[in-house]
Amino acid sequence: MTYSHSVGGTTWRFDDLREVMAKASPARSGDLLAGVAAGSDAERVAAQMCLADVPLRRFLEEALIPYESDEVTRLIIDSHDAAAFAPISHLTVGDFRNWLLGEEADESSLKALAPGLTPEMVAAVSKIMRVQDLILVAQKVRVVTRFRNSIGLAGRMSTRLQPNHPTDDGAGIAASILDGLLYGNGDAVIGINPATDSTAGICELLKMLDAVISRYEIPTQGCILTHVTTSIEAINRGAPLDLVFQSIAGTEAANASFGINLSTLQEGYEAGLSQKRGTLGDNLMYFETGQGSALSANAHHGVDQQTCEARAYAVARRYKPLLVNTVVGFIGPEYLYNGKQIIRAGLEDHFCGKLLGVPMGCDICYTNHAEADQDDMDMLLTLLGTAGINFIMGIPGSDDVMLNYQTTSFHDALYVRQVLGLRPAPEFEEWLAKMQILRQDGNRLQLGRDLPEAFRRALEQQA
């Protein structure tokens, strides 16, 4: 089916819905690299106006990637909840935007709607929204998950404590863990990107994390961000594994480039459940995504990178994850060229994930060859905090010495919590107060000055 829209006497024609979606996307380098971007601002506006008139139900009738050739498409269509979709099934994309910005779209109605939305629907409406629209709608949505604490509650923002080390040195990792805990970081997860995928090495890191969490009774969870099959093998070897991690993408071919498919993820999910290590809930999957991953694997099928990213959230929500993290600027300027594009992408990802019922966090980051700097990250951090992000990253000095990229630091999390009146997960906050790491001062959390020397000394000995 072809689409068209006239602007100022010029009629723009688009071969199919996939082209309308791609050319309606705000400008970004990845779509230009893929040859799917609008050729001019005028064409982009025409595509956006055309998209606004598309009925939402069209996305159930015209698959951007064929049902027969992609298991992610099959998952999206086969799991669609028609009853949940019914209240908005008569709307166009533009009407849907207006409804989302209205009072009728509140926390309860958006939660009920989530199973009735497809990634393509939420990607489409995001393309015709301003930054303030993305923030306003996303902050209405709460996606709460639990393992050993409660993440995503109103007025809360959690952090992943990321104590990476270029050689997986135990002393260096433990020192970063201590530093992060003293800034109130770590309630989302203490998660290590390993320098090696040796199963034996992964098991040793898991034992170390478990020893710290168990000894000091920290209400959080640990994770080694290794391949899902390595996690399964670690479980088979009896390692104390809390969360099962995997990077995922929005097409079958892109996931194949990661060495996974839906069956592999299901196996990892079931292996994690068999551990029965959660005390408050069984949300135990941790997924990471990023705009451009499908394009970098030449597995995008001509679909724009933001829509491919939203499709990854359909993969994620099948496994009831604890955490989903868009590593927004990590893939590089080939996909998100500068700070402006990174900021927009981070807000889009958070908006789309939350509407789909996914517990979204963001690694607010950039690589050193991107046209971006820490001021851009401060802006995105503050905007996402306002939008109700579930969690962000906490890394010593904002500089990951193992992965070689720039992200948010321990004190950045403290900043946004103080400015916006946000607090850690309640169970973790209680532990921080007990350990005198953070104290309540009116409506603000302040770093404690009288950390028990025994706790400090014990953690240093752990290193």
Coordinates of C-alpha atoms in Angstrom, one line a residue, residues 3-438:
Y3 CA 1.0 6.6 1.2
S4 CA 1.1 10.3 0.2
H5 CA 0.8 13.7 1.7
S6 CA 0.8 17.2 0.1
V7 CA 2.6 20.2 1.6
G8 CA 2.7 23.6 -0.1
G9 CA 1.7 22.3 -3.4
T10 CA 4.2 19.4 -3.4
T11 CA 2.9 15.8 -3.0
W12 CA 5.3 13.4 -1.3
R13 CA 4.7 9.7 -1.9
F14 CA 6.0 6.7 0.1
D15 CA 6.0 3.1 -1.1
D16 CA 4.9 1.5 2.2
L17 CA 4.4 2.0 5.9
R18 CA 8.0 1.2 6.6
E19 CA 9.2 4.1 4.4
V20 CA 6.7 6.5 6.1
M21 CA 8.1 5.5 9.5
A22 CA 11.7 5.8 8.5
K23 CA 11.3 9.2 6.8
A24 CA 9.2 10.5 9.7
S25 CA 12.0 9.9 12.2
P26 CA 13.9 12.9 13.6
A27 CA 17.2 13.2 11.9
R28 CA 20.0 10.8 13.0
S29 CA 23.2 9.6 11.5
G30 CA 22.3 5.9 11.5
D31 CA 19.2 6.3 9.3
L32 CA 21.2 8.4 6.9
L33 CA 23.9 5.7 6.8
A34 CA 21.3 3.1 6.1
G35 CA 19.8 5.1 3.3
V36 CA 16.3 5.2 4.8
A37 CA 16.2 8.8 6.2
A38 CA 14.2 11.7 4.7
G39 CA 16.1 13.6 2.1
S40 CA 15.1 17.0 3.4
D41 CA 13.3 18.6 6.3
A42 CA 10.3 19.1 4.0
E43 CA 10.1 15.4 3.3
R44 CA 10.4 14.6 7.0
V45 CA 7.5 16.9 7.8
A46 CA 5.4 15.4 5.0
A47 CA 6.1 11.9 6.3
Q48 CA 5.3 13.0 9.9
M49 CA 2.0 14.5 8.8
C50 CA 1.2 11.4 6.7
L51 CA 2.1 9.2 9.7
A52 CA -0.2 11.1 12.0
D53 CA -3.2 10.1 9.7
V54 CA -2.4 6.4 9.8
P55 CA -4.9 4.3 11.8
L56 CA -3.3 2.5 14.7
R57 CA -4.9 -0.8 13.5
R58 CA -2.8 -0.5 10.3
F59 CA 0.2 -1.7 12.2
L60 CA -1.6 -5.0 12.8
E61 CA -2.3 -5.4 9.1
E62 CA 1.0 -4.2 7.5
A63 CA 4.0 -5.7 9.2
L64 CA 7.2 -3.7 8.6
I65 CA 9.2 -7.0 8.7
P66 CA 7.3 -10.0 7.3
Y67 CA 5.7 -12.3 9.7
E68 CA 6.9 -15.4 7.9
S69 CA 10.6 -14.4 8.0
D70 CA 11.1 -12.9 11.5
E71 CA 10.3 -14.5 14.9
V72 CA 10.2 -11.1 16.6
T73 CA 7.4 -10.0 14.2
R74 CA 5.6 -13.3 15.1
L75 CA 6.1 -12.6 18.8
I76 CA 4.7 -9.1 18.4
I77 CA 1.6 -10.2 16.4
D78 CA 0.9 -13.4 18.3
S79 CA 1.1 -11.8 21.7
H80 CA -1.0 -8.8 20.9
D81 CA -3.9 -8.3 23.3
A82 CA -6.9 -7.2 21.3
A83 CA -9.0 -6.5 24.3
A84 CA -6.4 -4.2 25.8
F85 CA -6.1 -2.4 22.4
A86 CA -9.9 -2.0 22.0
P87 CA -10.3 1.4 23.8
I88 CA -7.9 3.1 21.3
S89 CA -8.4 0.9 18.3
H90 CA -10.3 3.6 16.4
L91 CA -7.6 6.2 16.7
T92 CA -5.0 7.4 14.2
V93 CA -1.4 7.9 15.3
G94 CA -2.1 11.7 15.7
D95 CA -5.2 11.0 17.7
F96 CA -3.2 8.7 19.9
R97 CA -0.7 11.4 20.6
N98 CA -3.5 13.7 21.6
W99 CA -5.1 11.1 23.9
L100 CA -1.7 10.3 25.5
L101 CA -1.3 14.0 26.4
G102 CA -4.8 14.2 27.9
E103 CA -6.0 13.5 31.4
E104 CA -7.7 10.3 30.3
A105 CA -4.3 8.7 29.8
D106 CA -3.4 8.2 33.5
E107 CA -1.3 5.6 35.3
S108 CA -4.0 3.0 35.5
S109 CA -5.2 3.4 31.9
L110 CA -1.7 3.3 30.5
K111 CA -0.9 0.1 32.5
A112 CA -4.0 -1.6 31.1
L113 CA -3.2 -0.4 27.6
A114 CA 0.4 -1.7 27.5
P115 CA -0.4 -5.3 26.3
G116 CA -2.5 -3.9 23.5
L117 CA 0.3 -1.8 22.0
T118 CA 2.9 -2.9 19.5
P119 CA 6.4 -1.5 19.3
E120 CA 5.6 0.0 15.9
M121 CA 2.6 1.9 17.3
V122 CA 4.6 3.5 20.1
A123 CA 7.5 4.2 17.8
A124 CA 5.2 5.9 15.4
V125 CA 3.6 8.2 17.9
S126 CA 7.0 9.1 19.4
K127 CA 8.1 10.4 16.0
I128 CA 5.5 13.1 16.0
M129 CA 6.1 14.2 19.6
R130 CA 8.2 17.0 21.0
V131 CA 10.7 16.4 23.8
Q132 CA 8.3 17.8 26.3
D133 CA 5.6 15.4 25.1
L134 CA 7.9 12.4 25.5
I135 CA 8.6 13.5 29.1
L136 CA 5.1 14.3 30.1
V137 CA 3.7 11.0 29.0
A138 CA 6.5 8.8 30.3
Q139 CA 6.3 10.3 33.8
K140 CA 2.7 9.1 34.0
V141 CA 3.8 5.5 33.6
R142 CA 5.0 3.3 36.5
V143 CA 6.6 -0.1 35.7
V144 CA 7.5 -1.7 39.1
T145 CA 9.6 -4.8 39.3
R146 CA 11.0 -6.8 42.2
F147 CA 13.8 -9.3 43.0
R148 CA 15.3 -8.3 46.4
N149 CA 13.9 -4.8 46.3
S150 CA 11.2 -2.7 44.6
I151 CA 12.3 -0.7 41.5
G152 CA 10.3 1.8 39.6
L153 CA 8.0 3.2 42.4
A154 CA 6.8 6.8 42.2
G155 CA 9.4 9.3 43.5
R156 CA 12.2 6.7 43.3
M157 CA 15.2 6.3 41.0
S158 CA 17.6 3.4 41.2
T159 CA 21.1 3.0 40.0
R160 CA 23.3 0.2 38.6
L161 CA 26.6 0.2 40.4
Q162 CA 29.1 -0.6 37.6
P163 CA 32.5 -1.5 39.1
N164 CA 34.2 -2.7 35.9
H165 CA 37.9 -3.4 35.9
P166 CA 40.1 -4.0 32.8
T167 CA 41.6 -7.2 34.2
D168 CA 38.7 -8.3 36.5
D169 CA 40.9 -7.6 39.5
G170 CA 39.0 -8.4 42.7
A171 CA 40.6 -5.6 44.7
G172 CA 39.8 -3.0 42.0
I173 CA 36.2 -4.2 41.7
A174 CA 35.7 -4.2 45.5
A175 CA 37.1 -0.7 45.8
S176 CA 34.6 0.6 43.2
I177 CA 31.8 -1.2 45.0
L178 CA 32.7 0.5 48.3
D179 CA 32.9 3.8 46.5
G180 CA 29.5 3.4 44.9
L181 CA 27.8 2.2 48.1
L182 CA 29.1 5.2 49.9
Y183 CA 27.2 7.4 47.4
G184 CA 24.0 5.4 47.8
N185 CA 24.4 3.6 44.4
G186 CA 23.6 0.0 43.7
D187 CA 19.9 -0.6 44.4
A188 CA 19.1 -1.6 40.8
V189 CA 22.0 -4.0 40.6
I190 CA 25.7 -4.4 41.2
G191 CA 26.6 -5.3 37.7
I192 CA 30.0 -6.1 36.3
N193 CA 31.0 -6.2 32.6
P194 CA 33.6 -8.9 32.6
A195 CA 36.9 -8.5 30.8
T196 CA 36.7 -12.2 29.8
D197 CA 33.9 -14.7 29.1
S198 CA 35.7 -17.6 30.8
T199 CA 33.1 -19.5 32.6
A200 CA 35.4 -20.2 35.5
G201 CA 36.2 -16.5 35.8
I202 CA 32.5 -15.6 35.6
C203 CA 31.8 -18.0 38.5
E204 CA 34.5 -16.4 40.6
L205 CA 33.0 -13.0 40.1
L206 CA 29.6 -14.2 40.9
K207 CA 30.9 -15.7 44.2
M208 CA 32.5 -12.4 45.0
L209 CA 29.3 -10.4 44.4
D210 CA 27.3 -12.9 46.4
A211 CA 29.8 -12.7 49.3
V212 CA 29.5 -8.9 49.5
I213 CA 25.7 -8.8 49.2
S214 CA 25.2 -11.7 51.6
R215 CA 27.7 -10.6 54.3
Y216 CA 26.4 -7.1 54.6
E217 CA 22.7 -8.1 53.9
I218 CA 22.4 -5.5 51.1
P219 CA 18.9 -5.7 49.6
T220 CA 20.0 -5.7 46.0
Q221 CA 21.1 -8.2 43.4
G222 CA 24.3 -9.0 41.5
C223 CA 24.9 -9.6 37.9
I224 CA 27.8 -10.5 35.6
L225 CA 26.9 -9.1 32.1
T226 CA 28.0 -12.2 30.2
H227 CA 26.3 -14.1 27.4
V228 CA 23.1 -15.9 28.4
T229 CA 24.6 -19.3 27.6
T230 CA 27.5 -18.6 29.9
S231 CA 25.1 -17.7 32.7
I232 CA 23.2 -21.0 32.1
E233 CA 26.5 -22.9 32.4
A234 CA 27.4 -21.0 35.5
I235 CA 24.1 -22.0 37.0
N236 CA 24.7 -25.6 36.0
R237 CA 28.1 -25.4 37.9
G238 CA 26.3 -24.2 41.0
A239 CA 27.4 -20.5 40.9
P240 CA 25.3 -18.1 43.0
L241 CA 23.7 -16.2 40.0
D242 CA 20.9 -13.6 40.7
L243 CA 20.1 -12.0 37.3
V244 CA 20.4 -13.5 33.8
F245 CA 21.8 -10.9 31.4
Q246 CA 21.7 -10.6 27.6
S247 CA 22.0 -7.9 24.9
I248 CA 19.0 -8.1 22.6
A249 CA 17.8 -6.4 19.4
G250 CA 14.6 -6.0 17.5
T251 CA 14.9 -8.5 14.6
E252 CA 15.6 -12.2 14.4
A253 CA 18.7 -11.6 12.3
A254 CA 20.2 -9.0 14.7
N255 CA 19.6 -11.3 17.7
A256 CA 21.3 -14.1 15.7
S257 CA 24.4 -11.8 15.4
F258 CA 24.4 -11.9 19.3
G259 CA 24.3 -15.7 19.2
I260 CA 20.7 -15.9 20.5
N261 CA 17.1 -16.5 19.6
L262 CA 13.9 -16.5 21.6
S263 CA 14.4 -20.1 22.5
T264 CA 17.8 -19.3 24.0
L265 CA 16.4 -16.5 26.1
Q266 CA 13.6 -18.8 27.3
E267 CA 16.2 -21.3 28.4
G268 CA 18.1 -18.6 30.3
Y269 CA 14.9 -17.3 31.9
E270 CA 13.9 -20.8 33.1
A271 CA 17.4 -21.5 34.4
G272 CA 17.3 -18.2 36.4
L273 CA 13.9 -19.1 37.9
S274 CA 15.2 -22.4 39.0
Q275 CA 17.6 -20.6 41.3
K276 CA 14.8 -19.2 43.5
R277 CA 17.1 -16.4 44.7
G278 CA 14.7 -13.5 44.8
T279 CA 13.1 -12.6 48.1
L280 CA 10.4 -10.1 47.0
G281 CA 9.8 -11.2 43.4
D282 CA 11.0 -13.2 40.4
N283 CA 11.8 -10.5 37.9
L284 CA 15.3 -11.7 37.1
M285 CA 16.2 -10.9 33.5
Y286 CA 18.5 -7.9 32.7
F287 CA 18.5 -6.8 29.1
E288 CA 20.5 -4.1 27.3
T289 CA 19.6 -2.6 24.0
G290 CA 20.7 0.4 21.8
Q291 CA 19.6 2.2 18.7
G292 CA 21.8 1.1 15.8
S293 CA 22.4 -2.5 16.9
A294 CA 20.3 -4.0 14.1
L295 CA 21.9 -1.7 11.5
S296 CA 25.4 -2.5 12.7
A297 CA 24.6 -6.1 12.1
N298 CA 23.1 -5.4 8.6
A299 CA 19.9 -6.9 10.1
H300 CA 17.4 -3.9 10.0
H301 CA 15.4 -4.9 6.9
G302 CA 15.2 -1.3 5.8
V303 CA 13.4 -0.3 9.1
D304 CA 14.6 2.8 10.9
Q305 CA 16.8 2.3 13.9
Q306 CA 14.4 3.7 16.5
T307 CA 11.6 1.4 15.4
C308 CA 14.0 -1.5 15.5
E309 CA 14.9 -0.5 19.0
A310 CA 11.3 -0.4 20.1
R311 CA 10.9 -3.9 18.7
A312 CA 13.6 -5.1 21.1
Y313 CA 11.3 -4.1 24.0
A314 CA 8.7 -6.6 22.8
V315 CA 11.4 -9.2 23.1
A316 CA 12.3 -8.0 26.6
R317 CA 8.7 -7.9 28.0
R318 CA 8.1 -11.5 27.2
Y319 CA 10.5 -12.5 30.0
K320 CA 9.2 -10.1 32.7
P321 CA 12.6 -8.5 33.2
L322 CA 13.8 -6.7 36.3
L323 CA 15.8 -4.2 34.3
V324 CA 15.9 -3.0 30.6
N325 CA 18.7 -0.6 29.8
T326 CA 19.1 1.4 26.6
V327 CA 22.8 2.0 26.3
V328 CA 22.0 5.1 24.3
G329 CA 25.2 6.6 23.0
F330 CA 27.5 3.5 23.3
I331 CA 27.4 2.2 19.7
G332 CA 28.9 5.5 18.4
P333 CA 28.4 8.5 16.2
E334 CA 27.7 6.4 13.1
Y335 CA 24.3 5.9 14.6
L336 CA 23.8 8.9 17.0
Y337 CA 26.1 11.6 15.8
N338 CA 26.0 14.2 18.5
G339 CA 24.5 15.3 21.9
K340 CA 21.2 16.4 20.3
Q341 CA 20.6 13.1 18.7
I342 CA 21.6 11.2 21.8
I343 CA 19.3 13.2 24.0
R344 CA 16.4 12.7 21.7
A345 CA 17.1 9.0 21.4
G346 CA 17.3 8.5 25.1
L347 CA 13.9 10.1 25.7
E348 CA 12.3 8.2 22.8
D349 CA 13.6 4.9 24.2
H350 CA 12.4 5.6 27.7
F351 CA 9.0 6.7 26.4
C352 CA 8.5 3.7 24.1
G353 CA 9.7 1.1 26.7
K354 CA 7.5 2.5 29.4
L355 CA 4.4 2.5 27.2
L356 CA 5.0 -1.1 26.3
G357 CA 5.2 -2.0 30.0
V358 CA 9.0 -2.4 30.2
P359 CA 11.0 -1.3 33.2
M360 CA 13.3 1.2 31.4
G361 CA 16.6 2.5 32.5
C362 CA 19.3 4.3 30.5
D363 CA 23.0 4.3 30.3
I364 CA 23.4 8.0 29.6
C365 CA 26.6 7.8 27.7
Y366 CA 28.7 8.7 24.7
T367 CA 32.0 7.6 23.1
N368 CA 35.0 9.9 22.8
H369 CA 34.7 10.2 19.0
A370 CA 31.1 11.5 19.2
E371 CA 30.2 15.2 19.0
A372 CA 29.0 15.1 22.6
D373 CA 30.2 16.0 26.0
Q374 CA 29.3 15.7 29.7
D375 CA 27.1 18.8 29.5
D376 CA 24.9 16.9 27.0
M377 CA 24.8 13.9 29.5
D378 CA 23.8 16.3 32.3
M379 CA 20.9 17.5 30.2
L380 CA 19.7 14.0 29.4
L381 CA 20.2 12.9 33.0
T382 CA 18.0 15.7 34.3
L383 CA 15.3 15.2 31.6
L384 CA 15.1 11.4 32.2
G385 CA 15.0 12.0 35.9
T386 CA 12.0 14.3 35.3
A387 CA 10.5 11.7 33.0
G388 CA 10.5 9.0 35.7
I389 CA 13.4 6.8 34.6
N390 CA 13.6 3.6 36.6
F391 CA 17.4 3.5 36.9
I392 CA 20.7 5.0 35.6
M393 CA 24.3 3.9 35.7
G394 CA 26.8 4.8 38.5
I395 CA 30.5 4.5 37.5
P396 CA 33.6 5.9 39.2
G397 CA 34.3 9.3 37.8
S398 CA 31.9 8.8 34.8
D399 CA 34.7 7.0 33.0
D400 CA 34.5 3.3 32.4
V401 CA 38.1 2.1 32.3
M402 CA 37.2 -1.3 30.9
L403 CA 34.7 -0.4 28.2
N404 CA 36.3 3.0 27.4
Y405 CA 33.3 5.3 27.2
Q406 CA 31.8 8.1 29.2
T407 CA 28.7 7.8 31.3
T408 CA 27.2 8.9 34.6
S409 CA 29.0 8.8 37.9
F410 CA 28.1 8.0 41.5
H411 CA 27.8 11.7 42.3
D412 CA 25.6 12.3 39.2
A413 CA 23.0 10.0 40.7
L414 CA 23.2 11.9 44.0
Y415 CA 22.8 15.2 42.1
V416 CA 19.6 14.1 40.3
R417 CA 18.1 12.6 43.4
Q418 CA 18.7 15.8 45.4
V419 CA 17.5 18.2 42.7
L420 CA 14.3 16.2 41.8
G421 CA 13.6 14.9 45.3
L422 CA 14.1 11.3 44.2
R423 CA 15.0 8.4 46.5
P424 CA 16.5 4.9 46.2
A425 CA 14.4 1.8 46.3
P426 CA 12.7 1.7 49.7
E427 CA 14.4 -1.5 50.9
F428 CA 17.8 -0.2 49.9
E429 CA 17.1 3.2 51.4
E430 CA 16.3 1.6 54.7
W431 CA 19.6 -0.3 54.5
L432 CA 21.5 2.9 53.7
A433 CA 20.0 4.6 56.7
K434 CA 20.9 1.7 59.0
M435 CA 24.5 1.8 57.8
Q436 CA 24.5 5.6 58.2
I437 CA 25.5 6.0 54.6
L438 CA 22.5 8.3 53.8

